[in-house]
Amino acid sequence: MVEQRIRVVLVDDHPVVRAGVRALVDAQDDLDVVGEAADSAQAVAVVGETTPDVVLMDLSLGEGPGGAETTRLLRDLPEPPQVLVLTTYDTEADVLEAVDAGAAGYLLKDAPPDELFRAIRGTARGETVLAPSVATRLLQRAASPAPKVSPREVEILRLLAKGLGNKEMARELLVSEATVKSHLSHIYTKLGVDTRAGAVATAIERRILRP
């Protein structure tokens, strides 16, 4: 009995990366790359046309929606594929956003080819596949008694890292300055800091934010 081949779509905004991954994946007897996309709109269109088993998804897709939002769109399709994130980013915020969006796996681009192939096969079988560093971080987070930083607080931290003041953040988030100050107070308490710079530095250290 011939084993059914696993159909794969690549979503990455770098043509050279797609070409390299395609060459590796297509060289496997049981894996077929059936489509490629450079952005979110292309991804939805290609997946709709090819109905793959697995989508390899980068998180950074240029100007439009990122990989996490694209994952959410793909998982909402009538015949949703399994999504395996393949990216360079491994911050807590990135991992949680992708998993919350419906990604079944999370692998880093520095993974050896054999690990990538195993991850694709595992994802196609419906298994959860995580890079060792990502799995360790999620386990540590689950076991940690530290209060969880909310998605809105992560937004505040990202704006802090850009150097925005309270008034600018309020305008950006369409909330009052009092609300921003309340979020900052909660952030300081959760991270154990008392300055804006300390909050950003600790968030980067804990991989809540990317440097």
PDB file of N, CA and C in Angstrom, residues 92-139:
ATOM      1  N   GLU A  92       7.996  35.045  23.925  1.00  0.00           N
ATOM      2  CA  GLU A  92       6.767  34.521  24.521  1.00  0.00           C
ATOM      3  C   GLU A  92       5.542  35.081  23.818  1.00  0.00           C
ATOM      4  N   ALA A  93       5.578  36.380  23.508  1.00  0.00           N
ATOM      5  CA  ALA A  93       4.430  37.014  22.860  1.00  0.00           C
ATOM      6  C   ALA A  93       4.162  36.400  21.493  1.00  0.00           C
ATOM      7  N   ASP A  94       5.219  36.165  20.712  1.00  0.00           N
ATOM      8  CA  ASP A  94       5.055  35.585  19.381  1.00  0.00           C
ATOM      9  C   ASP A  94       4.497  34.168  19.464  1.00  0.00           C
ATOM     10  N   VAL A  95       5.072  33.365  20.350  1.00  0.00           N
ATOM     11  CA  VAL A  95       4.640  31.972  20.494  1.00  0.00           C
ATOM     12  C   VAL A  95       3.167  31.907  20.896  1.00  0.00           C
ATOM     13  N   LEU A  96       2.794  32.667  21.919  1.00  0.00           N
ATOM     14  CA  LEU A  96       1.418  32.618  22.417  1.00  0.00           C
ATOM     15  C   LEU A  96       0.432  33.107  21.370  1.00  0.00           C
ATOM     16  N   GLU A  97       0.805  34.156  20.628  1.00  0.00           N
ATOM     17  CA  GLU A  97      -0.084  34.690  19.599  1.00  0.00           C
ATOM     18  C   GLU A  97      -0.320  33.640  18.510  1.00  0.00           C
ATOM     19  N   ALA A  98       0.742  32.946  18.105  1.00  0.00           N
ATOM     20  CA  ALA A  98       0.607  31.930  17.056  1.00  0.00           C
ATOM     21  C   ALA A  98      -0.225  30.753  17.534  1.00  0.00           C
ATOM     22  N   VAL A  99       0.046  30.289  18.750  1.00  0.00           N
ATOM     23  CA  VAL A  99      -0.702  29.152  19.297  1.00  0.00           C
ATOM     24  C   VAL A  99      -2.171  29.524  19.481  1.00  0.00           C
ATOM     25  N   ASP A 100      -2.418  30.727  19.992  1.00  0.00           N
ATOM     26  CA  ASP A 100      -3.808  31.187  20.168  1.00  0.00           C
ATOM     27  C   ASP A 100      -4.542  31.274  18.830  1.00  0.00           C
ATOM     28  N   ALA A 101      -3.790  31.554  17.755  1.00  0.00           N
ATOM     29  CA  ALA A 101      -4.397  31.685  16.425  1.00  0.00           C
ATOM     30  C   ALA A 101      -4.723  30.328  15.815  1.00  0.00           C
ATOM     31  N   GLY A 102      -4.187  29.256  16.410  1.00  0.00           N
ATOM     32  CA  GLY A 102      -4.508  27.924  15.918  1.00  0.00           C
ATOM     33  C   GLY A 102      -3.346  27.141  15.333  1.00  0.00           C
ATOM     34  N   ALA A 103      -2.119  27.675  15.465  1.00  0.00           N
ATOM     35  CA  ALA A 103      -0.955  26.942  14.959  1.00  0.00           C
ATOM     36  C   ALA A 103      -0.782  25.639  15.742  1.00  0.00           C
ATOM     37  N   ALA A 104      -0.506  24.546  15.021  1.00  0.00           N
ATOM     38  CA  ALA A 104      -0.320  23.249  15.665  1.00  0.00           C
ATOM     39  C   ALA A 104       1.129  23.028  16.071  1.00  0.00           C
ATOM     40  N   GLY A 105       2.037  23.803  15.477  1.00  0.00           N
ATOM     41  CA  GLY A 105       3.448  23.630  15.789  1.00  0.00           C
ATOM     42  C   GLY A 105       4.216  24.928  15.650  1.00  0.00           C
ATOM     43  N   TYR A 106       5.399  24.954  16.234  1.00  0.00           N
ATOM     44  CA  TYR A 106       6.220  26.173  16.230  1.00  0.00           C
ATOM     45  C   TYR A 106       7.679  25.745  16.154  1.00  0.00           C
ATOM     46  N   LEU A 107       8.312  26.005  15.014  1.00  0.00           N
ATOM     47  CA  LEU A 107       9.694  25.591  14.788  1.00  0.00           C
ATOM     48  C   LEU A 107      10.519  26.817  14.388  1.00  0.00           C
ATOM     49  N   LEU A 108      11.800  26.800  14.751  1.00  0.00           N
ATOM     50  CA  LEU A 108      12.697  27.902  14.401  1.00  0.00           C
ATOM     51  C   LEU A 108      13.473  27.571  13.134  1.00  0.00           C
ATOM     52  N   LYS A 109      13.828  28.612  12.389  1.00  0.00           N
ATOM     53  CA  LYS A 109      14.481  28.405  11.097  1.00  0.00           C
ATOM     54  C   LYS A 109      15.892  27.842  11.207  1.00  0.00           C
ATOM     55  N   ASP A 110      16.467  27.837  12.400  1.00  0.00           N
ATOM     56  CA  ASP A 110      17.793  27.239  12.550  1.00  0.00           C
ATOM     57  C   ASP A 110      17.712  25.740  12.854  1.00  0.00           C
ATOM     58  N   ALA A 111      16.508  25.169  12.790  1.00  0.00           N
ATOM     59  CA  ALA A 111      16.343  23.732  13.042  1.00  0.00           C
ATOM     60  C   ALA A 111      16.994  22.930  11.916  1.00  0.00           C
ATOM     61  N   PRO A 112      17.592  21.781  12.228  1.00  0.00           N
ATOM     62  CA  PRO A 112      18.156  20.916  11.190  1.00  0.00           C
ATOM     63  C   PRO A 112      17.048  20.421  10.252  1.00  0.00           C
ATOM     64  N   PRO A 113      17.383  20.137   8.991  1.00  0.00           N
ATOM     65  CA  PRO A 113      16.362  19.660   8.040  1.00  0.00           C
ATOM     66  C   PRO A 113      15.576  18.458   8.537  1.00  0.00           C
ATOM     67  N   ASP A 114      16.245  17.481   9.151  1.00  0.00           N
ATOM     68  CA  ASP A 114      15.533  16.288   9.623  1.00  0.00           C
ATOM     69  C   ASP A 114      14.476  16.642  10.664  1.00  0.00           C
ATOM     70  N   GLU A 115      14.774  17.644  11.490  1.00  0.00           N
ATOM     71  CA  GLU A 115      13.800  18.083  12.500  1.00  0.00           C
ATOM     72  C   GLU A 115      12.596  18.741  11.817  1.00  0.00           C
ATOM     73  N   LEU A 116      12.868  19.496  10.747  1.00  0.00           N
ATOM     74  CA  LEU A 116      11.786  20.112   9.981  1.00  0.00           C
ATOM     75  C   LEU A 116      10.890  19.042   9.363  1.00  0.00           C
ATOM     76  N   PHE A 117      11.493  18.018   8.763  1.00  0.00           N
ATOM     77  CA  PHE A 117      10.706  16.960   8.124  1.00  0.00           C
ATOM     78  C   PHE A 117       9.841  16.231   9.161  1.00  0.00           C
ATOM     79  N   ARG A 118      10.437  15.926  10.325  1.00  0.00           N
ATOM     80  CA  ARG A 118       9.664  15.252  11.379  1.00  0.00           C
ATOM     81  C   ARG A 118       8.513  16.136  11.841  1.00  0.00           C
ATOM     82  N   ALA A 119       8.781  17.441  11.925  1.00  0.00           N
ATOM     83  CA  ALA A 119       7.746  18.375  12.374  1.00  0.00           C
ATOM     84  C   ALA A 119       6.591  18.436  11.372  1.00  0.00           C
ATOM     85  N   ILE A 120       6.907  18.439  10.088  1.00  0.00           N
ATOM     86  CA  ILE A 120       5.851  18.472   9.063  1.00  0.00           C
ATOM     87  C   ILE A 120       4.999  17.205   9.163  1.00  0.00           C
ATOM     88  N   ARG A 121       5.663  16.064   9.283  1.00  0.00           N
ATOM     89  CA  ARG A 121       4.917  14.794   9.368  1.00  0.00           C
ATOM     90  C   ARG A 121       4.069  14.736  10.629  1.00  0.00           C
ATOM     91  N   GLY A 122       4.646  15.179  11.745  1.00  0.00           N
ATOM     92  CA  GLY A 122       3.895  15.179  13.001  1.00  0.00           C
ATOM     93  C   GLY A 122       2.702  16.113  12.940  1.00  0.00           C
ATOM     94  N   THR A 123       2.903  17.304  12.354  1.00  0.00           N
ATOM     95  CA  THR A 123       1.817  18.274  12.225  1.00  0.00           C
ATOM     96  C   THR A 123       0.701  17.714  11.351  1.00  0.00           C
ATOM     97  N   ALA A 124       1.078  17.035  10.282  1.00  0.00           N
ATOM     98  CA  ALA A 124       0.074  16.435   9.387  1.00  0.00           C
ATOM     99  C   ALA A 124      -0.760  15.391  10.115  1.00  0.00           C
ATOM    100  N   ARG A 125      -0.150  14.726  11.102  1.00  0.00           N
ATOM    101  CA  ARG A 125      -0.890  13.714  11.884  1.00  0.00           C
ATOM    102  C   ARG A 125      -1.727  14.351  12.988  1.00  0.00           C
ATOM    103  N   GLY A 126      -1.660  15.672  13.111  1.00  0.00           N
ATOM    104  CA  GLY A 126      -2.433  16.354  14.141  1.00  0.00           C
ATOM    105  C   GLY A 126      -1.717  16.488  15.464  1.00  0.00           C
ATOM    106  N   GLU A 127      -0.406  16.203  15.474  1.00  0.00           N
ATOM    107  CA  GLU A 127       0.372  16.327  16.711  1.00  0.00           C
ATOM    108  C   GLU A 127       0.791  17.776  16.943  1.00  0.00           C
ATOM    109  N   THR A 128       1.061  18.116  18.192  1.00  0.00           N
ATOM    110  CA  THR A 128       1.617  19.422  18.528  1.00  0.00           C
ATOM    111  C   THR A 128       3.136  19.311  18.499  1.00  0.00           C
ATOM    112  N   VAL A 129       3.764  20.126  17.661  1.00  0.00           N
ATOM    113  CA  VAL A 129       5.215  20.054  17.476  1.00  0.00           C
ATOM    114  C   VAL A 129       5.829  21.390  17.862  1.00  0.00           C
ATOM    115  N   LEU A 130       6.715  21.380  18.857  1.00  0.00           N
ATOM    116  CA  LEU A 130       7.329  22.616  19.330  1.00  0.00           C
ATOM    117  C   LEU A 130       8.844  22.494  19.337  1.00  0.00           C
ATOM    118  N   ALA A 131       9.529  23.550  18.915  1.00  0.00           N
ATOM    119  CA  ALA A 131      10.980  23.594  19.057  1.00  0.00           C
ATOM    120  C   ALA A 131      11.320  23.439  20.540  1.00  0.00           C
ATOM    121  N   PRO A 132      12.422  22.755  20.868  1.00  0.00           N
ATOM    122  CA  PRO A 132      12.769  22.530  22.278  1.00  0.00           C
ATOM    123  C   PRO A 132      12.793  23.809  23.116  1.00  0.00           C
ATOM    124  N   SER A 133      13.363  24.882  22.565  1.00  0.00           N
ATOM    125  CA  SER A 133      13.440  26.133  23.335  1.00  0.00           C
ATOM    126  C   SER A 133      12.055  26.707  23.581  1.00  0.00           C
ATOM    127  N   VAL A 134      11.166  26.548  22.601  1.00  0.00           N
ATOM    128  CA  VAL A 134       9.797  27.048  22.739  1.00  0.00           C
ATOM    129  C   VAL A 134       9.025  26.217  23.761  1.00  0.00           C
ATOM    130  N   ALA A 135       9.181  24.900  23.690  1.00  0.00           N
ATOM    131  CA  ALA A 135       8.508  24.014  24.648  1.00  0.00           C
ATOM    132  C   ALA A 135       8.959  24.315  26.066  1.00  0.00           C
ATOM    133  N   THR A 136      10.266  24.516  26.240  1.00  0.00           N
ATOM    134  CA  THR A 136      10.807  24.839  27.567  1.00  0.00           C
ATOM    135  C   THR A 136      10.217  26.134  28.089  1.00  0.00           C
ATOM    136  N   ARG A 137      10.125  27.131  27.205  1.00  0.00           N
ATOM    137  CA  ARG A 137       9.597  28.430  27.639  1.00  0.00           C
ATOM    138  C   ARG A 137       8.141  28.321  28.049  1.00  0.00           C
ATOM    139  N   LEU A 138       7.355  27.576  27.302  1.00  0.00           N
ATOM    140  CA  LEU A 138       5.942  27.429  27.641  1.00  0.00           C
ATOM    141  C   LEU A 138       5.764  26.673  28.954  1.00  0.00           C
ATOM    142  N   LEU A 139       6.592  25.651  29.167  1.00  0.00           N
ATOM    143  CA  LEU A 139       6.522  24.905  30.423  1.00  0.00           C
ATOM    144  C   LEU A 139       6.907  25.787  31.602  1.00  0.00           C
TER     145      LEU A 139
END
